[in-house]
Amino acid sequence: MLLTVDIGNTHIAFGLFEGETLRCDWRMETRVERTSDEYAATLAGLFELNGLSMRQVTGAIISSVVPPATAPMERLFARYFGLSALVVGPGMKTGMAVLYENPRDLGADRIVNAVAAYARCPQGAIVVDFGTATTFDVITARGEYAGGVIAPGLMVSAEALYRATARLPRVEIARPKHVVGTNTVASIQAGLVFGYAGMVDALVNRIRSELKYTPRVIATGGLGALVARESATIEECDDLLTLRGLRILFERNHA
């Protein structure tokens, strides 16, 4: 079995694959002070709850945008799995040309998402990832990473609104019943959910206007499903796109 790990700024996602089948997936909060022993204890319990054993893992791959959290994860695999985990980064075979001016500036999760999206949509794709930042990644019909857009994430915007104002409350990010809120909480929720759906549609349409092909629009990330329901341009949603991309990259580099 293959254990894939996506270390994001807010959460760490784990995916356990048997061949191409995702058997289990788990999430935990990203904390840079967490040790390899703590990861091992948590994962041992999760494996056991699913009737599995960590000894069944024969391969591992890590994508990380949080450098301080990468080394403890590598030590986890070395000490408790007896494996040297692949880490997405320069020198890895992605099978995708990167047209970014400086490819080293590109977050590992974005290239992983691009690989997964092109495997699914060879006509080209736009991946909208609703993470700590909301990112738009454009993949050409030739399978090239063309570039993208970075905007503040929903959670970041909600927290900034709470911290920068004296009277506005911290709210749950959820769909309100109406666009016109009749109380402060509903008004903030409308601005966040419907506002971000509008931003997504506007940016996707602007991106499409610069392209000579018709990309498929895929949403991913924890809040992707919520915004996708309000968007006119998002065509499908896959919360596990990054984990699927990691499996593809492992296969391309395992030999």
XYZ file of C-alpha atoms in Angstrom:
255
model
C 0.000 0.000 0.000
C 1.020 3.593 -0.634
C 0.614 6.333 1.971
C 0.360 9.829 0.482
C 0.754 12.956 2.633
C -0.258 16.499 1.724
C 1.028 19.024 4.286
C -0.885 22.280 3.938
C -0.803 25.447 5.996
C -3.979 24.521 7.876
C -4.361 20.745 7.604
C -2.382 17.616 6.782
C -4.208 15.096 4.603
C -3.236 11.412 4.472
C -4.406 9.020 1.767
C -3.864 5.259 1.806
C -3.934 3.701 -1.663
C -4.121 0.068 -2.662
C -3.221 0.230 -6.331
C -5.357 3.022 -7.767
C -8.037 2.618 -5.082
C -8.103 5.050 -2.177
C -8.799 2.833 0.848
C -8.802 5.514 3.558
C -8.144 9.195 3.997
C -7.587 11.196 7.178
C -6.941 14.808 8.153
C -5.272 16.451 11.110
C -4.375 19.993 12.042
C -0.988 21.233 10.841
C 1.250 21.956 13.829
C 4.935 22.464 13.107
C 5.892 21.449 16.657
C 4.380 17.971 16.229
C 7.047 15.226 16.360
C 7.436 12.038 14.350
C 6.461 10.065 17.465
C 3.189 11.982 17.740
C 2.420 11.346 14.079
C 3.150 7.652 14.591
C 0.865 7.365 17.617
C -2.001 9.089 15.811
C -1.606 7.093 12.608
C -1.343 3.786 14.486
C -4.755 4.464 16.004
C -6.263 5.470 12.659
C -4.916 2.355 10.953
C -6.279 0.174 13.744
C -9.722 1.799 13.577
C -9.850 0.826 9.900
C -8.684 -2.746 10.469
C -5.272 -2.060 8.965
C -1.646 -2.136 10.038
C 1.126 0.352 9.324
C 3.222 -2.654 8.304
C 1.108 -2.909 5.153
C 2.565 0.375 3.846
C 5.292 -0.245 1.260
C 5.671 3.244 -0.219
C 5.269 6.891 0.797
C 5.238 10.307 -0.845
C 4.991 13.770 0.722
C 3.885 17.130 -0.664
C 4.521 20.046 1.677
C 4.158 23.824 1.656
C 5.256 23.991 5.316
C 9.026 23.281 5.372
C 9.323 22.924 9.196
C 6.739 20.123 9.112
C 8.471 18.148 6.351
C 11.449 16.780 8.301
C 9.373 15.239 11.148
C 7.197 13.546 8.528
C 10.253 12.114 6.781
C 11.533 10.849 10.152
C 8.138 9.229 10.748
C 8.492 7.102 7.633
C 12.145 6.277 8.284
C 11.629 5.248 11.922
C 8.167 3.671 11.998
C 7.664 2.438 8.438
C 11.269 1.654 7.470
C 10.790 3.702 4.297
C 12.470 6.612 2.564
C 9.566 8.817 1.515
C 9.609 10.640 -1.807
C 9.225 14.408 -1.349
C 7.729 16.497 -4.140
C 10.261 19.097 -5.204
C 12.926 20.029 -7.758
C 14.279 17.030 -9.623
C 11.110 14.968 -9.350
C 9.706 13.577 -12.592
C 6.301 15.166 -13.004
C 5.721 14.553 -16.690
C 4.570 18.176 -16.943
C 6.426 21.178 -18.317
C 6.175 24.191 -15.996
C 5.875 27.555 -17.760
C 6.206 29.585 -14.545
C 9.034 32.154 -14.751
C 10.701 30.518 -11.738
C 9.390 26.946 -11.266
C 10.915 26.847 -7.767
C 8.370 29.461 -6.683
C 5.524 27.075 -7.442
C 3.990 25.382 -4.394
C 4.290 21.605 -4.377
C 0.548 21.146 -3.930
C -0.175 23.195 -7.054
C 1.936 21.038 -9.363
C 0.477 17.896 -7.752
C -3.048 19.179 -8.395
C -2.106 20.024 -11.975
C -0.801 16.505 -12.618
C -3.979 14.961 -11.214
C -6.230 17.330 -13.165
C -4.513 16.678 -16.500
C -4.705 12.911 -15.958
C -8.462 13.376 -15.607
C -8.955 16.159 -18.181
C -6.538 15.886 -21.128
C -8.397 18.717 -22.873
C -6.907 21.114 -20.298
C -8.106 22.198 -16.886
C -8.422 24.971 -14.333
C -8.018 23.779 -10.750
C -9.538 25.997 -8.064
C -8.109 24.987 -4.685
C -9.911 26.367 -1.633
C -7.173 26.131 0.970
C -5.564 28.723 3.211
C -5.187 30.617 -0.051
C -7.602 30.213 -2.944
C -5.480 29.287 -5.955
C -6.305 28.888 -9.632
C -3.974 26.639 -11.640
C -4.176 26.480 -15.423
C -3.116 23.345 -17.321
C -2.936 23.485 -21.111
C -4.266 20.913 -23.562
C -0.612 19.945 -24.119
C -0.242 19.042 -20.459
C 1.781 22.115 -19.477
C 1.455 24.080 -16.264
C 0.690 27.542 -17.661
C 0.422 29.580 -14.452
C -2.364 30.751 -12.219
C -3.908 33.132 -9.727
C -3.555 33.415 -5.936
C -6.210 35.064 -3.746
C -6.812 35.093 0.023
C -8.660 32.020 1.228
C -12.145 32.038 2.721
C -10.928 31.324 6.244
C -8.201 33.956 5.962
C -10.714 36.564 4.813
C -13.189 35.687 7.556
C -10.494 35.862 10.228
C -9.120 39.148 8.874
C -12.617 40.658 8.985
C -13.022 39.586 12.612
C -9.599 40.836 13.701
C -9.662 44.137 11.831
C -13.049 45.301 13.108
C -14.257 46.180 16.568
C -17.787 44.761 16.416
C -18.000 42.121 13.696
C -18.065 38.572 15.086
C -16.196 35.462 14.018
C -18.694 33.347 12.054
C -19.086 29.813 10.758
C -18.530 29.690 7.014
C -21.872 28.378 5.809
C -24.431 29.230 3.140
C -27.023 31.722 4.395
C -30.631 31.446 3.254
C -30.560 34.726 1.338
C -28.045 37.041 -0.276
C -29.486 39.991 1.637
C -28.721 39.207 5.260
C -31.119 40.364 7.968
C -28.524 40.039 10.710
C -24.775 40.510 10.986
C -23.829 36.824 10.890
C -25.919 36.120 7.783
C -24.584 39.265 6.116
C -20.974 38.170 6.650
C -21.755 34.637 5.467
C -23.367 36.026 2.302
C -20.336 38.155 1.582
C -17.998 35.217 2.053
C -19.870 32.407 0.291
C -21.627 34.292 -2.527
C -18.767 36.772 -2.822
C -16.207 34.014 -3.320
C -18.459 32.199 -5.790
C -18.667 35.426 -7.768
C -14.902 35.909 -7.585
C -14.344 32.363 -8.843
C -16.706 32.858 -11.784
C -15.164 36.207 -12.698
C -11.613 34.878 -12.623
C -12.452 31.658 -14.461
C -14.151 33.650 -17.219
C -11.167 35.986 -17.482
C -8.810 33.010 -17.675
C -10.950 31.365 -20.350
C -10.904 34.585 -22.403
C -7.099 34.279 -22.677
C -7.106 30.621 -23.747
C -7.584 28.998 -27.143
C -8.949 25.760 -25.715
C -11.827 24.843 -23.396
C -10.525 23.712 -19.999
C -12.616 21.812 -17.477
C -12.946 23.542 -14.115
C -12.312 21.393 -11.031
C -12.655 22.532 -7.426
C -10.749 20.986 -4.543
C -9.908 21.838 -0.952
C -11.928 21.781 2.232
C -14.439 24.490 1.271
C -14.552 23.623 -2.422
C -17.911 21.844 -2.290
C -19.570 24.753 -0.486
C -18.512 27.355 -3.063
C -18.934 24.998 -6.033
C -22.671 24.760 -5.334
C -22.954 28.527 -5.812
C -20.602 28.808 -8.785
C -21.702 28.884 -12.425
C -18.277 27.861 -13.752
C -17.080 24.998 -11.505
C -17.932 21.733 -13.261
C -16.835 19.155 -10.710
C -15.451 18.930 -7.189
C -12.870 16.493 -5.803
C -11.657 17.078 -2.241
C -9.021 14.371 -2.708
C -7.447 15.649 -5.925
C -4.055 16.316 -4.322
C -3.846 12.824 -2.847
C -4.674 11.325 -6.248
C -1.949 13.448 -7.840
C 0.565 12.211 -5.283
C -0.231 8.617 -6.215
C 0.433 9.410 -9.889
C 3.742 11.110 -9.064
C 4.837 8.182 -6.900
C 4.267 5.808 -9.788
C 6.276 8.047 -12.145
C 9.211 8.227 -9.738
C 9.153 4.948 -7.843
C 11.436 3.068 -10.220
